[in-house]
XYZ file of C-alpha atoms in Angstrom:
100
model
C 88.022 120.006 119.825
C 91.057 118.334 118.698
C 92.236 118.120 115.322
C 94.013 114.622 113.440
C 95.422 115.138 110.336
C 94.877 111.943 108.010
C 99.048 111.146 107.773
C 99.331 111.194 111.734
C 96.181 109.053 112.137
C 97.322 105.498 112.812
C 93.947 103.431 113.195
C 90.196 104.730 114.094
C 88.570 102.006 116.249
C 83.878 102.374 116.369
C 83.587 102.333 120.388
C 79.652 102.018 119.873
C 77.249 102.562 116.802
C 77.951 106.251 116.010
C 80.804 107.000 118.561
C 84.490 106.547 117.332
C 88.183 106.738 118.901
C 90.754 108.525 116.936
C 94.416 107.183 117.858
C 97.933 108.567 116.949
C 101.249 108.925 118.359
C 99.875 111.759 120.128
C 97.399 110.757 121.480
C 93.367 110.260 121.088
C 90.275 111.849 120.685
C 86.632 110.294 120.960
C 84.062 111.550 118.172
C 80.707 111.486 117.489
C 80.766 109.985 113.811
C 79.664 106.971 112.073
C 82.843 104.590 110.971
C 80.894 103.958 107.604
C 80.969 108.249 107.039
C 84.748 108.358 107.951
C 85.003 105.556 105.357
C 83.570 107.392 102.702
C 85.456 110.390 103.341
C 88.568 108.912 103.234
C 87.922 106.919 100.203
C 91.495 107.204 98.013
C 93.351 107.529 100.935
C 96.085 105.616 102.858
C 92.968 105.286 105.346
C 91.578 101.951 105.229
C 88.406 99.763 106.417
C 89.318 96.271 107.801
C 86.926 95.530 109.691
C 83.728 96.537 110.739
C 85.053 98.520 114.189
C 88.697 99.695 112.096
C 90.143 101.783 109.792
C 93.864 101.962 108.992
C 96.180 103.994 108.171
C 98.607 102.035 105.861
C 102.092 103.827 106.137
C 101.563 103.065 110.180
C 101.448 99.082 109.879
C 104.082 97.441 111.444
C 103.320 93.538 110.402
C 100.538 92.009 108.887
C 99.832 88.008 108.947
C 97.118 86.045 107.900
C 94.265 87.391 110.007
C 96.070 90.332 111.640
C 97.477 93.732 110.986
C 100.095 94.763 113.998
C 100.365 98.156 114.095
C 103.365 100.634 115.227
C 101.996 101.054 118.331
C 101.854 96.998 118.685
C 98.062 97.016 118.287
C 96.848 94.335 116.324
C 93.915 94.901 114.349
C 92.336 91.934 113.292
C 91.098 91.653 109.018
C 87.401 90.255 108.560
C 86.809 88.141 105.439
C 84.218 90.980 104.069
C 87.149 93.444 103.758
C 90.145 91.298 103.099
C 90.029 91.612 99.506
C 89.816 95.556 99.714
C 92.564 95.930 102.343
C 94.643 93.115 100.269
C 94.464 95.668 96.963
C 94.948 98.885 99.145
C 98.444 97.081 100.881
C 99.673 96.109 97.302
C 99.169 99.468 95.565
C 100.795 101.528 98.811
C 103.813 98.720 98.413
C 104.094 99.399 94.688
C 103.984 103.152 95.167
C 106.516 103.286 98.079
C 108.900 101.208 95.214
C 108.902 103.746 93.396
């Protein structure tokens, strides 16, 4: 079993209902988990929901536009209207932070 830590995690992508893909620079690793569980547990975090198949890892985001997040590995996640607002507040306060 391979192991992510949360700061090398760069997005988590729900492959089917309770079957997620963990990607990083170094790689990834499929798991059997539900994306709404992973979503709790990383509640607080830099780990974000966007949309209803990602999470995010903020510090990995490369661009973001209207619609879209680009990520560092050039992904581009899209950003559904139910979790714009959420994702809009968790950019702003890990911008403010990183000011500091």
């Amino acid at each position: 079993m391979e192991i992510f830590y949360h700061e090398e995690i760069e997005y988590i992508e729900s492959e089917k209902n309770e079957n997620v893909r963990i990607c990083s620079r170094r790689g990834s690793g499929e798991f059997y988990v539900r994306l709404n569980d992973l979503e709790h547990e990383f509640k607080g975090s830099l780990l974000v929901r966007v949309h209803a198949s990602f999470i995010i890892n903020l510090e990995k985001i490369r661009s973001v536009r209207k619609d879209t997040i680009t990520m560092e590995s050039g992904k581009e996640i899209p950003v559904t209207r139910k979790y714009k607002d959420q994702f809009n507040r968790a950019f702003q306060n890990y911008c403010l932070e990183m000011r500091r």
